[in-house]
Amino acid sequence: MRSFKTPVLLPTLLMGDDPYLLAELSAVMAKKCHYLPVIDGPRMGRPDAEAEVIRRNNAVVRAKAKTIVMANLAQETRSAFRSRFPANMTLSVQVASEVTTKTLGATVRSGTPLTWGRKHIAIGLLKALRKKVPITFTDEEVEERFLKPEEGHLVVCEEDNELAQVIAANYAYALGAGLLLIRAVAKDEAVSICEAFYVAYDNRSQSITETLDGLRGRLRTLLGGIPLDGVTGITFISKEIPWGFAFHEVPTTHLFSYPDLGIAIINGVAAEQDGSPKMRIAAVIDPATIPSTEVETVAISLARKGMLVRGYRGESANVNDISRMLELFPYDLLLMATHCGDSGGWRETYEYQDSAGRNRRLVLDTALGVSSVPGRDKLEVVFFQKFVSLDGIDWENKEGLKKLPIGTAMDDFYRLQREERRATSREKIDRVVSSAAMSMYDGNLIVLPKTVADNLSPVILNNACTSWHSLAGRLIFGNARAYIGTLFPVIGAEAEQIAYRITDKFFGKPLAVALWRAQNDVYGDDVRRPYVMVGVHYQRLSFTNEDARGYLRNRLSKSLKHWEGRLAAVGETSEDKAETLKNYVDFLSGELSGLNGVQRPSAPEPPR
């Protein structure tokens, strides 16, 4: 069935921020059974603008794009890519008519265009793609929200992000999927739903079954119904709501509409292309803070298939080493088995004057992750901060904030020197929402949204309790191509059963199907289905007979040489930066030294 077959990546990639121009270009360039990659331009106003450019550069490499069409991008943005892309690889256009078969070097459609209103842009684009005609936009009012699937899959997309709609339409076309646009849920409602999952077991007035059944009904009511006739799977594209929990009938998966939806799809599609590398290296984390019998079961199952398994158990699963491992170790598959939950911390109030002379009052919650640095009499501290309010307006009250002259208030706050940035009040709180700390052997690890797995795009199975909240978005942003986590607590026995089924019994099946069948086996018709997947639904676990040990040695050696060079370049100019780089070098050196000691475990009986 085509809905579970990976589309072929087209060699042309679109980059831009104008959804209507991107839709016009898509209509004349996309090809059936192929996926036309579309990504937004780098957010050059961010403090990490260079990282934004690098992420898109890496996405182009993963997509193996031969031509990049830069759609009405600012000169500053085009200049940022000048040293990265050869001039003959890019085509800068201001309007769709500048792309022709001659300028693109590939077939561009022509003909009488489909005329469509600016509302529900995804439906108009998918119609034009199916008819193989261009599209033009008018101010006509259009209310159509649904197109039937051709091949069984359905893409359901929240309608409040036009760029996400363009990407959703291209994705649906590549799969022969149907498309349904749904109204976006207000921010406070979305927060309420995710919070209700997080605290599901805290409700003493009713059973967990009643609580979860109520949540499922709440989600279905908000959606207003999904036509499931002939549907064999659903991809939900949303900001944060785990819609798939409400639909046990078919396999479901999720993609976040923001940020970087286009890159997330590229990571998943590219990994499944013919000739793409298979999985060689698995990493498992078990700090031994809770019973985690699935770790050994999964490690043995994967080792039997020829994967090299690196285990971090007990003392080796400390905050420092795991934070380095997540970023530097080249794993293709990661299993985490530990406790996860929001950490306690402090609510702090800061009063200061912004650059426009306004007096500001910022309230934020802060959680800390603290670890010792091996070989040095110092602690490494990671801050997680969540804005609570600005000038008395709740940070989640977007309408209220629109009326507030925010200006440079936030930038000015972070520009303050440490001695100037002092809280006028500070109180201890039991929970910093969204901090999502994972319990390691020696303390809490706060995972930041940074590139993971030595710039690979791994599959991550986080078997920790409530591990879907916050971490799903951070690790997908870090280039994980698939992430499976939990909405509420799980016990050891069920965690083992799910992990075994995904990595063994249903190994090689599309991940969305493997997870769906695993939960069918373990939970039956019970509403209690804690696991949720993010990523394209058809990607699979795989293995190769290549020399995994030699591959790992080569990657670690190259990475070590890179960081040694960075350390030498820093020298004595920055003590803090040099210490961080030295920590990277020490970690990689230790991994290389211990590589020959990695043993394949013996095989116990799998769980029943």
XYZ file of C-alpha atoms in Angstrom:
608
model
C 0.000 0.000 0.000
C 1.425 3.350 -1.080
C 0.592 5.075 2.210
C 3.310 2.959 3.875
C 5.774 3.282 0.998
C 8.415 5.978 1.236
C 8.116 8.642 -1.478
C 11.223 9.439 -3.508
C 12.878 12.746 -2.626
C 12.898 15.207 -5.502
C 16.323 16.788 -6.155
C 14.902 20.320 -5.852
C 14.284 21.971 -2.464
C 12.179 25.074 -1.811
C 13.232 27.528 0.894
C 11.111 30.531 1.764
C 8.681 32.178 4.150
C 5.859 33.297 1.824
C 3.365 30.390 1.865
C 1.485 31.577 -1.204
C 4.618 31.829 -3.332
C 5.754 28.422 -2.034
C 2.337 26.989 -2.930
C 2.531 28.429 -6.455
C 6.001 26.939 -6.900
C 4.924 23.582 -5.450
C 1.986 23.329 -7.843
C 4.260 23.474 -10.900
C 7.200 21.472 -9.516
C 5.864 18.568 -7.406
C 5.640 15.056 -8.828
C 3.404 12.136 -7.898
C 4.953 9.510 -5.583
C 7.790 11.982 -4.926
C 8.230 14.407 -2.064
C 9.151 18.016 -2.822
C 11.048 19.291 0.251
C 9.864 22.678 1.510
C 11.541 24.459 4.428
C 11.280 27.919 5.902
C 14.153 30.376 5.806
C 16.456 30.782 8.811
C 15.179 33.109 11.519
C 17.959 35.660 11.193
C 16.673 37.822 14.045
C 17.372 35.098 16.597
C 20.526 35.173 18.739
C 21.470 31.774 17.267
C 21.027 32.840 13.643
C 24.175 30.956 12.596
C 22.725 27.740 14.022
C 19.552 28.389 12.017
C 21.626 28.556 8.845
C 23.566 25.407 9.749
C 20.347 23.450 10.397
C 19.072 24.294 6.931
C 22.418 23.574 5.348
C 22.366 20.109 6.953
C 18.789 19.547 5.796
C 19.836 20.304 2.221
C 22.648 17.767 2.563
C 20.305 15.101 3.966
C 17.826 15.717 1.186
C 20.666 15.420 -1.362
C 19.200 18.450 -3.100
C 20.860 19.479 -6.337
C 18.930 22.727 -6.711
C 17.704 25.112 -4.005
C 15.002 27.552 -5.006
C 15.192 30.536 -2.662
C 11.708 32.008 -2.773
C 11.735 35.743 -2.124
C 14.308 35.500 0.667
C 15.943 38.645 1.970
C 19.438 39.538 0.786
C 20.796 38.957 4.303
C 19.482 35.394 4.229
C 20.805 34.645 0.758
C 24.201 36.008 1.773
C 24.294 33.683 4.791
C 24.221 30.692 2.428
C 26.647 32.082 -0.153
C 29.675 30.289 1.316
C 27.711 27.053 1.801
C 25.958 26.538 -1.533
C 27.672 26.894 -4.943
C 26.148 29.631 -7.090
C 25.035 27.093 -9.712
C 23.084 25.219 -7.033
C 20.757 28.073 -6.086
C 17.982 29.833 -7.943
C 16.657 32.996 -6.345
C 13.147 34.010 -7.428
C 10.717 36.730 -6.432
C 7.659 35.392 -8.275
C 6.662 31.915 -9.436
C 6.875 32.803 -13.147
C 10.674 33.063 -12.815
C 10.832 29.284 -12.436
C 10.701 27.658 -15.849
C 11.851 24.363 -17.273
C 14.896 26.209 -18.596
C 15.856 28.063 -15.394
C 15.190 25.044 -13.141
C 16.633 22.369 -15.394
C 13.592 20.164 -14.674
C 10.053 19.954 -15.949
C 7.781 22.763 -14.769
C 4.022 22.466 -15.314
C 1.994 24.996 -17.227
C -1.645 25.351 -18.184
C -4.791 27.008 -16.911
C -4.324 27.569 -13.177
C -6.709 26.622 -10.419
C -8.033 29.788 -8.767
C -8.295 29.558 -4.990
C -8.903 31.841 -2.027
C -6.211 32.608 0.530
C -8.014 30.581 3.176
C -7.438 26.826 3.475
C -4.431 27.074 1.209
C -3.549 23.386 1.695
C -6.800 22.152 0.155
C -6.361 24.382 -2.903
C -2.756 23.304 -3.367
C -3.551 19.585 -3.082
C -6.384 20.022 -5.600
C -4.008 21.730 -8.028
C -1.393 19.009 -7.511
C -3.907 16.248 -8.193
C -5.107 18.062 -11.316
C -1.488 18.801 -12.299
C -2.176 22.494 -12.905
C -0.711 25.734 -11.487
C -2.522 27.656 -8.754
C -3.244 31.352 -8.250
C -4.760 33.013 -5.202
C -7.563 35.542 -4.836
C -9.476 37.047 -1.919
C -12.386 34.683 -2.564
C -13.816 33.033 0.585
C -13.331 29.250 0.606
C -14.635 26.961 3.342
C -13.627 23.552 1.945
C -11.557 21.607 4.478
C -11.399 17.986 3.312
C -10.108 15.930 0.392
C -10.523 12.157 0.409
C -7.484 9.865 0.456
C -6.439 8.102 -2.717
C -4.283 5.510 -0.963
C -5.636 5.152 2.586
C -3.569 7.617 4.600
C -5.006 10.852 5.988
C -3.052 13.997 6.908
C -4.839 16.139 9.508
C -3.393 19.645 9.837
C -4.242 22.536 12.132
C -5.095 25.512 9.929
C -3.430 28.405 11.760
C -0.020 28.086 10.069
C -0.112 28.641 6.296
C 3.463 27.468 5.747
C 2.683 24.212 7.564
C -0.367 23.871 5.293
C 1.838 24.098 2.184
C 4.175 21.428 3.557
C 1.194 19.267 4.570
C -0.269 19.439 1.060
C 3.045 18.459 -0.547
C 3.411 15.610 1.919
C -0.148 14.354 1.356
C 0.363 14.463 -2.421
C 3.561 12.408 -2.172
C 1.663 9.705 -0.260
C -1.609 9.792 -2.164
C -3.082 10.788 1.199
C -6.246 12.673 1.990
C -6.118 16.026 3.766
C -8.288 17.464 6.520
C -7.859 20.948 7.953
C -8.994 21.427 11.532
C -9.402 24.560 13.599
C -6.415 25.266 15.806
C -7.084 25.003 19.496
C -6.506 28.141 21.553
C -3.220 28.168 23.451
C -4.808 28.021 26.896
C -6.968 25.060 25.856
C -3.961 23.226 24.388
C -1.982 23.820 27.586
C -4.934 22.560 29.623
C -5.151 19.341 27.586
C -1.440 18.551 27.836
C -1.516 19.341 31.558
C -4.497 17.024 32.041
C -2.469 14.143 30.569
C 0.526 15.007 32.733
C -1.485 14.954 35.982
C -3.906 12.193 34.955
C -2.992 10.033 37.938
C -3.369 12.907 40.408
C -7.158 13.008 40.081
C -8.387 11.155 43.203
C -12.079 11.769 42.501
C -12.258 9.314 39.596
C -10.452 6.322 38.164
C -7.648 6.661 35.621
C -9.922 4.994 33.068
C -12.591 7.665 33.609
C -9.993 10.434 33.402
C -8.480 9.163 30.154
C -11.858 8.384 28.616
C -12.863 11.966 29.348
C -9.707 13.241 27.659
C -10.335 11.080 24.599
C -13.878 12.438 24.355
C -12.621 15.984 24.784
C -10.182 15.586 21.873
C -12.793 14.036 19.594
C -15.245 16.820 20.375
C -12.650 19.479 19.574
C -11.878 17.807 16.244
C -15.535 17.629 15.310
C -15.167 14.195 13.743
C -12.724 12.589 11.340
C -13.969 10.581 8.327
C -12.298 7.195 8.894
C -13.870 5.196 6.034
C -10.997 3.631 4.098
C -8.382 5.331 6.282
C -5.432 3.068 7.189
C -3.378 5.600 9.141
C -3.336 9.250 10.243
C -0.592 11.870 10.471
C -1.527 14.790 12.730
C 0.286 18.069 12.117
C -0.233 20.276 15.146
C 1.505 22.665 17.507
C 1.427 20.452 20.593
C -1.732 18.402 21.108
C -1.331 14.564 20.936
C -4.470 14.055 18.840
C -3.626 10.445 18.043
C -4.456 9.381 21.601
C -8.136 9.747 20.699
C -7.938 7.380 17.712
C -7.115 3.780 18.543
C -8.737 2.464 15.374
C -5.703 3.013 13.126
C -1.965 3.712 13.471
C -1.286 7.390 14.112
C 1.733 9.654 14.262
C 2.409 13.348 14.804
C 4.505 16.135 13.334
C 4.940 19.527 14.976
C 3.771 22.385 12.758
C 6.412 24.691 14.268
C 9.346 24.978 14.329
C 10.986 23.358 11.303
C 8.237 21.018 10.116
C 9.933 20.801 6.724
C 13.243 19.685 8.228
C 11.520 17.056 10.390
C 9.902 15.500 7.312
C 13.179 15.585 5.379
C 14.923 13.715 8.218
C 12.349 10.928 8.112
C 12.011 10.656 4.340
C 15.770 10.811 3.687
C 16.482 7.994 6.140
C 14.151 5.678 4.196
C 15.491 6.343 0.690
C 17.039 3.473 -1.261
C 20.737 3.412 -0.497
C 20.452 5.346 2.774
C 22.580 3.918 5.605
C 20.879 1.359 7.831
C 21.106 1.323 11.600
C 24.445 0.285 13.042
C 24.679 1.678 16.572
C 22.188 1.561 19.430
C 22.591 3.242 22.807
C 20.652 2.358 25.942
C 20.454 4.451 29.108
C 19.572 2.880 32.459
C 20.631 4.904 35.516
C 19.191 2.139 37.756
C 17.051 4.682 39.604
C 13.941 2.585 38.821
C 13.473 -1.077 37.779
C 14.165 -1.172 34.015
C 14.116 -4.773 32.849
C 13.450 -3.727 29.248
C 16.983 -2.385 28.832
C 18.632 -5.794 28.866
C 15.851 -7.340 26.787
C 16.150 -4.662 24.084
C 19.963 -4.697 24.124
C 20.040 -8.438 23.537
C 17.380 -8.290 20.833
C 19.267 -5.584 18.923
C 22.645 -7.288 19.360
C 21.193 -10.468 17.858
C 20.297 -8.457 14.761
C 23.886 -7.287 14.352
C 23.656 -3.842 15.918
C 26.451 -2.658 18.182
C 24.882 -1.738 21.519
C 26.496 0.797 23.847
C 25.037 0.640 27.348
C 25.131 3.402 29.967
C 24.026 1.788 33.215
C 24.308 2.730 36.858
C 27.188 5.119 37.531
C 28.000 5.482 33.838
C 24.530 6.996 33.338
C 25.537 10.209 35.099
C 24.374 13.670 34.096
C 27.683 14.768 32.574
C 28.297 11.687 30.440
C 24.703 11.351 29.238
C 24.484 15.015 28.283
C 27.665 14.550 26.222
C 26.484 11.225 24.816
C 23.172 12.641 23.605
C 25.046 15.234 21.576
C 28.302 13.529 20.543
C 27.810 9.768 20.357
C 26.743 8.573 16.852
C 23.724 6.427 17.755
C 21.036 5.444 15.252
C 18.651 4.181 17.918
C 18.378 5.314 21.536
C 16.413 3.707 24.360
C 16.034 5.666 27.601
C 14.647 3.943 30.689
C 14.442 6.231 33.695
C 12.085 8.531 35.551
C 11.046 11.735 33.801
C 9.054 14.639 35.134
C 9.061 18.368 35.647
C 11.633 19.469 38.187
C 11.125 21.733 41.156
C 12.758 25.152 41.132
C 12.171 28.830 41.819
C 9.757 31.542 40.722
C 11.720 34.753 40.301
C 10.659 38.339 39.693
C 12.947 40.810 37.926
C 12.404 44.553 37.668
C 14.506 46.507 35.193
C 14.412 49.265 32.588
C 14.424 48.383 28.898
C 16.344 50.271 26.205
C 13.268 52.424 25.490
C 13.225 53.616 29.086
C 10.156 51.593 30.143
C 10.088 49.971 33.569
C 9.482 46.230 33.127
C 8.472 43.466 35.516
C 9.334 39.954 34.330
C 8.349 36.799 36.238
C 9.906 33.493 35.271
C 10.304 29.985 36.655
C 13.776 28.457 36.772
C 14.851 24.819 37.104
C 18.454 23.680 37.408
C 20.320 20.636 36.224
C 23.606 20.245 38.086
C 26.421 17.789 37.378
C 30.008 17.321 38.464
C 32.682 17.592 35.787
C 35.107 14.642 35.885
C 38.657 15.601 36.829
C 37.762 19.155 37.841
C 36.608 20.701 41.078
C 33.654 22.376 39.371
C 29.959 21.886 38.740
C 28.229 22.355 35.392
C 24.835 24.032 35.720
C 22.109 23.965 33.059
C 19.248 26.462 33.408
C 15.725 25.885 32.151
C 13.615 29.032 32.286
C 9.923 29.427 31.528
C 8.321 32.854 31.232
C 5.332 33.314 33.532
C 4.321 36.944 32.956
C 5.495 40.308 31.672
C 4.231 43.510 33.290
C 1.435 41.539 34.955
C 0.197 39.870 31.712
C 0.269 36.051 31.725
C 2.744 34.763 29.129
C 0.154 32.338 27.714
C -2.323 35.200 27.207
C -1.312 36.004 23.631
C -4.169 38.467 23.102
C -3.161 40.350 26.217
C 0.491 40.414 25.177
C -0.471 41.858 21.782
C -1.706 44.962 23.589
C 1.516 45.257 25.530
C 4.457 47.231 24.056
C 6.935 44.364 24.376
C 9.543 45.959 22.128
C 13.020 44.854 23.164
C 12.021 43.883 26.722
C 13.167 40.280 26.457
C 16.382 40.996 24.568
C 17.209 43.740 27.043
C 16.723 41.370 29.965
C 19.191 38.840 28.572
C 21.666 41.593 27.723
C 21.890 42.558 31.387
C 25.130 41.556 33.028
C 24.874 38.852 35.685
C 25.447 41.340 38.497
C 22.642 43.538 37.094
C 20.184 40.652 36.633
C 19.106 40.187 40.239
C 15.693 38.926 41.298
C 13.670 41.302 43.456
C 11.787 38.300 44.836
C 12.333 34.543 44.772
C 10.194 31.674 46.023
C 10.634 27.912 45.856
C 8.076 25.992 43.766
C 7.432 22.265 43.484
C 7.258 22.179 39.702
C 8.650 24.170 36.812
C 6.227 23.303 34.022
C 7.870 21.893 30.865
C 11.297 21.503 32.469
C 11.101 17.745 31.718
C 14.044 16.619 33.809
C 15.246 13.025 33.472
C 16.591 11.260 36.521
C 20.182 10.121 36.068
C 22.377 8.220 38.525
C 23.679 11.397 40.187
C 20.928 13.943 39.584
C 18.494 15.476 37.107
C 19.369 15.947 33.443
C 17.623 18.803 31.643
C 17.751 18.134 27.917
C 18.175 21.288 25.852
C 17.066 21.643 22.209
C 20.423 21.024 20.542
C 21.699 18.750 17.781
C 21.838 15.106 18.839
C 23.796 11.989 17.867
C 26.806 13.615 16.201
C 24.480 15.199 13.622
C 22.750 11.948 12.685
C 18.944 11.664 12.707
C 18.222 8.833 15.163
C 15.079 7.063 16.341
C 14.466 7.624 20.065
C 12.321 5.470 22.337
C 11.977 7.242 25.676
C 10.386 4.715 28.011
C 10.322 7.146 30.924
C 7.071 8.288 32.519
C 5.488 11.407 30.942
C 8.422 11.593 28.503
C 6.404 12.934 25.554
C 5.778 16.351 27.076
C 8.387 18.953 26.031
C 11.056 16.346 25.236
C 9.367 15.277 22.003
C 9.661 18.778 20.586
C 13.197 19.354 21.854
C 14.608 16.110 20.473
C 12.809 16.386 17.127
C 14.246 19.901 16.874
C 17.630 18.313 17.646
C 17.188 16.206 14.455
C 15.746 12.978 15.838
C 13.738 11.581 12.945
C 11.307 9.715 15.186
C 10.475 9.997 18.860
C 8.239 7.699 20.902
C 7.373 8.811 24.434
C 4.633 8.574 27.047
C 1.816 10.925 28.017
C 1.467 9.617 31.568
C 3.210 7.111 33.880
C 3.947 3.529 32.845
C 5.019 0.611 35.011
C 8.081 -1.546 34.362
C 6.255 -4.604 33.033
C 4.335 -2.714 30.352
C 7.407 -0.660 29.420
C 9.278 -3.903 28.832
C 6.431 -5.353 26.755
C 6.180 -2.262 24.537
C 9.944 -1.925 24.054
C 10.306 -5.627 23.203
C 7.494 -5.529 20.651
C 8.796 -2.418 18.882
C 12.418 -3.598 18.736
C 11.820 -7.319 18.182
C 8.348 -8.728 17.503
C 7.422 -5.920 15.097
C 10.975 -4.988 14.087
C 11.079 -3.817 10.471
C 7.429 -2.805 10.278
C 6.546 0.882 9.827
C 7.106 2.462 13.246
C 3.566 3.810 13.529
C 2.238 0.314 12.824
C 4.725 -1.298 15.210
C 3.688 1.042 18.031
C -0.018 0.613 17.267
C 0.227 -3.162 17.253
C 2.388 -3.157 20.381
C -0.236 -1.131 22.245
C -3.001 -3.364 20.864
C -1.160 -6.389 22.288
C -0.482 -4.845 25.693
C -3.614 -2.762 26.303
C -6.267 -4.304 24.039
C -9.364 -2.095 23.978
C -8.337 -0.245 27.141
C -8.334 3.561 26.808
C -5.029 3.607 28.675
C -2.528 3.888 25.799
C 0.340 6.047 27.021
C 2.687 5.933 24.014
C 2.672 8.595 21.287
C 4.913 8.853 18.212
C 6.337 11.882 16.423
C 7.835 11.462 12.936
C 6.839 10.233 9.487
C 4.788 7.068 9.926
C 6.458 4.709 7.429
C 10.025 4.813 8.738
C 11.307 1.526 10.123
C 13.959 0.097 12.368
C 16.594 -1.606 10.255
C 20.016 -3.184 10.570
C 23.064 -3.819 8.440
C 25.780 -6.441 8.253
C 28.458 -3.777 7.869
C 31.311 -3.504 10.354
C 29.585 -1.481 13.080
C 32.641 -1.417 15.323
C 34.877 -0.041 12.577
C 32.228 2.508 11.620
C 31.924 3.668 15.225
C 35.682 3.910 15.659
C 35.940 6.026 12.516
C 33.161 8.425 13.558
C 34.493 8.834 17.080
C 38.018 9.460 15.773
C 36.850 12.142 13.346
C 34.738 13.790 16.022
C 37.612 13.725 18.507
C 39.939 15.350 15.973
C 37.343 18.061 15.307
C 36.900 18.954 18.980
C 40.631 18.787 19.664
C 41.060 21.346 16.888
C 38.367 23.557 18.417
C 40.058 23.290 21.810
C 43.456 24.220 20.384
C 41.946 27.228 18.607
C 40.371 28.541 21.821
C 43.601 28.220 23.787
C 43.553 30.495 26.816
C 41.178 33.104 25.371
C 38.149 31.700 27.221
C 38.575 29.488 30.263
C 34.887 28.462 30.425
C 34.733 27.537 26.733
C 38.047 25.687 26.934
C 36.787 23.628 29.876
C 33.628 22.670 27.976
C 35.646 21.631 24.925
C 38.051 19.691 27.140
C 35.054 17.858 28.563
C 33.982 16.939 24.988
C 37.485 15.701 24.200
C 37.639 13.655 27.397
C 34.272 12.036 26.689
C 35.201 11.046 23.135
C 38.632 9.816 24.222
C 36.969 7.634 26.849
C 34.529 6.201 24.309
C 37.347 5.327 21.934
C 39.400 3.733 24.701
C 36.487 1.613 25.864
C 35.297 0.591 22.402
C 37.168 -2.703 22.357
C 35.584 -3.617 25.670
C 32.000 -3.492 24.373
C 30.630 -7.003 24.665
C 27.603 -8.613 23.071
C 25.286 -9.789 25.894
C 23.979 -13.309 26.275
C 20.368 -14.004 25.374
C 17.625 -14.453 28.000
C 14.073 -15.458 27.183
C 11.980 -12.619 25.692
C 8.937 -11.408 27.652
C 5.663 -13.174 27.078
